Coordinates of C-alpha atoms in Angstrom, one line a residue:
Chain A
M657 CA 64.9 16.8 269.5
I658 CA 68.3 15.1 269.6
S659 CA 68.9 11.8 267.6
K660 CA 69.5 8.5 269.3
K661 CA 72.7 7.6 267.1
Y662 CA 75.3 9.6 265.5
S663 CA 78.1 8.7 263.2
V664 CA 81.8 8.2 264.1
V665 CA 84.7 8.1 261.6
D666 CA 87.6 5.8 262.1
T667 CA 90.3 8.4 261.4
R668 CA 93.0 5.8 261.0
R669 CA 91.2 4.1 257.9
C670 CA 89.5 7.4 256.5
V671 CA 91.0 8.2 253.1
S672 CA 89.6 11.8 253.2
C673 CA 87.9 11.6 249.8
G674 CA 85.0 13.6 250.9
T675 CA 82.2 11.3 249.7
C676 CA 80.5 11.6 253.1
I677 CA 80.4 15.4 252.8
K678 CA 78.5 15.3 249.6
E679 CA 75.8 12.9 251.0
C680 CA 75.4 14.5 254.5
P681 CA 72.0 16.3 254.3
K682 CA 72.9 18.3 257.5
D683 CA 76.4 19.4 256.4
A684 CA 77.6 17.9 259.6
I685 CA 81.0 16.5 258.3
Y686 CA 84.0 18.2 257.1
I687 CA 87.6 17.1 256.1
H688 CA 90.1 18.1 258.8
K689 CA 93.1 19.5 256.9
G690 CA 93.0 16.9 254.1
C691 CA 93.7 14.2 256.8
Y692 CA 90.3 12.7 257.7
A693 CA 86.7 13.4 258.0
V694 CA 85.2 14.8 261.3
V695 CA 81.5 14.5 262.3
D696 CA 80.0 17.3 264.2
T697 CA 78.2 15.1 266.7
D698 CA 75.8 18.1 267.8
I699 CA 74.6 18.4 264.2
C700 CA 74.5 14.7 263.2
V701 CA 71.1 13.1 263.2
G702 CA 72.2 9.6 262.7
C703 CA 70.5 9.1 259.3
S704 CA 73.4 6.7 258.2
L705 CA 73.7 8.1 254.7
C706 CA 77.5 8.7 255.1
T707 CA 78.0 5.0 256.6
R708 CA 76.3 3.5 253.7
T709 CA 78.3 5.5 251.2
C710 CA 81.8 5.6 252.7
P711 CA 84.0 3.8 250.1
A712 CA 86.3 2.7 252.9
D713 CA 83.5 1.7 255.0
C714 CA 85.1 3.5 258.1
I715 CA 82.0 5.4 259.4
A716 CA 79.9 3.7 262.0
L717 CA 76.8 4.6 263.8
V718 CA 77.0 4.7 267.6
D719 CA 74.5 5.3 270.4
R720 CA 74.4 8.6 271.9
E721 CA 74.8 8.4 275.7
V722 CA 71.7 9.5 277.2
V723 CA 72.4 12.5 279.5
S724 CA 69.6 13.3 282.0
Chain B
M486 CA 66.8 17.9 251.5
N487 CA 68.4 19.5 248.5
K488 CA 71.8 20.8 249.0
T489 CA 73.2 24.0 247.5
R490 CA 74.7 23.2 244.1
H491 CA 78.0 24.8 243.1
W492 CA 79.5 25.0 239.6
Y493 CA 82.0 22.4 240.5
D494 CA 79.3 19.9 241.3
Y495 CA 79.0 19.4 237.5
L496 CA 82.7 18.6 236.9
W497 CA 81.7 14.9 236.2
I498 CA 80.8 16.3 232.8
W499 CA 84.6 17.1 232.2
S500 CA 85.4 13.6 233.0
I501 CA 83.4 12.5 230.0
V502 CA 84.5 15.3 227.7
F503 CA 88.0 14.3 228.4
F504 CA 87.6 10.8 227.1
A505 CA 85.5 12.1 224.3
L506 CA 88.1 14.6 223.0
G507 CA 90.8 11.8 223.2
F508 CA 88.7 9.6 221.0
F509 CA 88.9 12.3 218.1
N510 CA 92.2 13.9 218.8
I511 CA 94.8 12.3 221.2
I512 CA 96.7 15.4 221.9
F513 CA 93.8 16.6 224.2
A514 CA 95.0 13.8 226.6
W515 CA 97.6 16.4 227.7
L516 CA 94.6 18.3 229.4
G517 CA 94.4 15.4 231.8
M518 CA 97.6 16.6 233.5
L519 CA 95.2 19.0 235.2
D520 CA 94.0 16.2 237.3
F521 CA 97.5 15.3 238.3
I522 CA 98.7 18.8 238.9
L523 CA 95.8 20.5 240.6
P524 CA 95.5 17.9 243.5
L525 CA 99.0 18.1 244.3
L526 CA 98.9 22.0 244.2
F527 CA 96.0 22.1 246.6
A528 CA 97.9 19.7 248.9
I529 CA 101.3 21.2 248.9
F530 CA 100.3 24.8 249.1
G531 CA 96.7 24.6 250.8
G532 CA 97.3 21.6 253.0
N533 CA 93.9 20.2 251.9
K534 CA 92.2 17.8 249.7
F535 CA 89.8 20.4 248.1
F536 CA 90.4 18.6 244.8
C537 CA 89.3 15.2 245.9
N538 CA 86.5 16.7 248.0
H539 CA 85.0 19.1 245.4
L540 CA 86.7 19.2 242.0
C541 CA 87.4 15.5 241.1
G542 CA 85.2 14.9 237.9
R543 CA 86.0 11.2 238.1
G544 CA 84.8 10.9 241.7
Q545 CA 81.7 12.7 240.9
L546 CA 81.1 10.6 237.8
F547 CA 81.2 7.4 239.9
S548 CA 78.6 9.0 242.1
V549 CA 76.3 10.2 239.3
I550 CA 76.2 6.9 237.2
P551 CA 74.7 4.7 239.9
K552 CA 72.3 7.5 240.9
K553 CA 71.1 7.9 237.2
I554 CA 70.9 4.0 236.5
K555 CA 71.0 1.7 239.3
C556 CA 74.2 -0.2 238.4
S557 CA 76.2 -0.5 241.6
R558 CA 75.8 -3.4 244.2
N559 CA 76.3 -0.9 246.9
K560 CA 78.3 -3.5 248.9
P561 CA 81.2 -2.4 251.1
A562 CA 84.5 -3.3 249.4
P563 CA 86.9 -5.7 251.1
S564 CA 88.7 -3.9 253.9
W565 CA 92.1 -4.6 252.3
M566 CA 91.2 -2.5 249.4
S567 CA 91.3 0.6 251.7
S568 CA 94.2 -0.6 253.7
K569 CA 97.5 1.3 253.9
V570 CA 99.5 -1.7 252.5
F571 CA 97.3 -1.8 249.4
R572 CA 96.9 1.9 249.0
Y573 CA 100.7 2.5 249.1
G574 CA 101.4 -0.5 246.9
F575 CA 99.1 0.7 244.3
L576 CA 100.5 4.1 244.4
V577 CA 103.9 2.7 244.0
F578 CA 102.8 0.5 241.1
F579 CA 100.8 3.4 239.4
M580 CA 103.8 5.8 239.6
T581 CA 106.3 3.0 238.1
M582 CA 103.9 2.7 235.3
F583 CA 103.7 6.4 235.0
G584 CA 107.6 6.5 235.0
T585 CA 107.7 3.8 232.3
M586 CA 105.3 5.9 230.2
L587 CA 107.6 8.9 230.7
Y588 CA 110.7 6.7 229.8
Q589 CA 109.1 5.8 226.6
T590 CA 108.3 9.3 225.9
W591 CA 111.9 10.0 226.3
R592 CA 112.9 7.4 224.0
V593 CA 110.8 8.7 221.1
F594 CA 112.2 12.3 222.0
G595 CA 115.7 10.9 221.7
G596 CA 114.9 9.1 218.5
V597 CA 115.6 5.8 219.9
S598 CA 112.0 4.4 219.7
S599 CA 109.5 5.3 217.0
L600 CA 106.1 6.6 217.9
S601 CA 103.4 3.9 218.7
E602 CA 100.0 5.0 217.9
T603 CA 98.2 2.7 220.4
I604 CA 97.0 3.0 223.9
K605 CA 97.8 0.3 226.5
L606 CA 95.0 -1.0 228.6
F607 CA 95.4 -2.5 231.9
W608 CA 99.2 -2.1 231.1
T609 CA 98.8 -5.1 229.0
F610 CA 96.8 -4.9 226.0
R611 CA 97.5 -2.7 223.1
V612 CA 94.7 -1.1 221.5
P613 CA 95.0 0.7 218.0
W614 CA 94.3 4.4 218.4
G615 CA 95.8 5.7 215.3
W616 CA 92.7 7.6 213.9
T617 CA 93.2 10.1 216.7
Y618 CA 96.4 11.4 215.2
T619 CA 97.8 12.6 211.9
A620 CA 101.6 11.8 211.8
G621 CA 103.7 14.8 211.7
S622 CA 101.1 17.2 213.1
T623 CA 103.2 17.7 216.2
S624 CA 106.4 16.4 217.6
D625 CA 106.3 12.6 217.9
W626 CA 107.3 12.8 221.6
I627 CA 104.3 15.0 222.4
A628 CA 102.0 12.4 220.7
Q629 CA 103.7 9.6 222.5
F630 CA 103.0 11.1 225.8
A631 CA 99.4 11.7 224.9
F632 CA 98.8 8.1 223.9
G633 CA 100.5 6.8 227.0
F634 CA 98.7 9.0 229.3
Y635 CA 95.4 8.5 227.7
G636 CA 95.9 4.8 228.2
L637 CA 96.7 5.3 231.9
M638 CA 93.7 7.6 232.3
L639 CA 91.4 5.1 230.5
T640 CA 92.7 2.1 232.5
S641 CA 92.2 3.8 235.8
A642 CA 88.7 4.9 234.9
L643 CA 87.8 1.3 233.8
I644 CA 89.1 -0.1 237.1
G645 CA 87.0 2.5 238.9
L646 CA 84.1 1.8 236.9
I647 CA 84.6 -1.9 237.8
V648 CA 84.8 -1.4 241.5
M649 CA 81.9 1.0 241.2
V650 CA 79.7 -1.7 239.9
L651 CA 80.9 -4.3 242.3
F652 CA 81.1 -2.6 245.5
R653 CA 80.1 1.0 246.6
P654 CA 80.0 3.9 243.9
R655 CA 83.1 5.6 244.8
T656 CA 85.3 2.6 245.9
W657 CA 88.0 3.9 243.5
C658 CA 88.6 6.9 245.9
S659 CA 89.6 4.5 248.7
F660 CA 92.8 3.5 246.7
C661 CA 93.1 6.3 244.1
P662 CA 96.8 7.0 243.7
M663 CA 96.2 10.8 243.8
G664 CA 94.0 10.5 246.8
S665 CA 96.8 8.6 248.7
M666 CA 99.4 10.9 247.6
T667 CA 97.5 14.1 248.6
Q668 CA 96.4 12.7 251.8
T669 CA 99.9 11.7 252.7
I670 CA 101.2 15.2 251.8
C671 CA 98.4 16.7 254.1
K672 CA 99.3 14.4 256.8
I673 CA 103.1 15.4 256.7
K674 CA 102.2 19.1 256.5
N675 CA 99.9 18.7 259.4
S676 CA 102.4 16.7 261.5
R677 CA 105.1 19.3 260.9
K678 CA 102.8 22.2 262.1
R679 CA 102.2 20.4 265.3
D680 CA 106.0 20.0 266.2

């Protein structure tokens, strides 16, 4: 089953510290070449652990568009 | 769900050991240069933030403490704290203070100043720290650098602990000078590759 929500990183504000990687229970996040975090939306279950831990508060949960 | 643990997930212990060693013998403060040099090496040669992401004992410590004892308000920090202006401003300020410390070391090396067996907290308060050093056991400039550097490390750790309590645990990471520096290096490297 696919989650209703997933995380999105504001790459302009991300400090690429990697706090989110440590929290993510699904290992759905990686740091792209030291520049910013990227969430693999296919793996993300929208648990919001990363959004609540991000020190720059730059990760948001968004609704997954329903594809019929 | 438990994540696989690596040896480097315990580097927060190093962070405590560093300050403990400097409490008994200030010369150990030189080991803190690893935390300065390694992130830069990873960024310059690897084009990554592997240090911040996995090896930074300080970042781990700020995560570990609130997990063991609930002491963080866990509230988002004000957004200016992770803004580019503040981050680069803090980086410039921090490096200026680092430069001042090197200049002081240089003065002691040249015999212009004498060794001050104190550490400076928050770039203002001089705290006596003489018990950690026996005069003459090494060159004065080596000891001067150690006192200066330990003060800088302790000050930044204290700032990190304050924002850990006030905001989210790893708020320090959002304006850590080493983090800002290494991210900038990675961004420059990455933009060059694209050209």
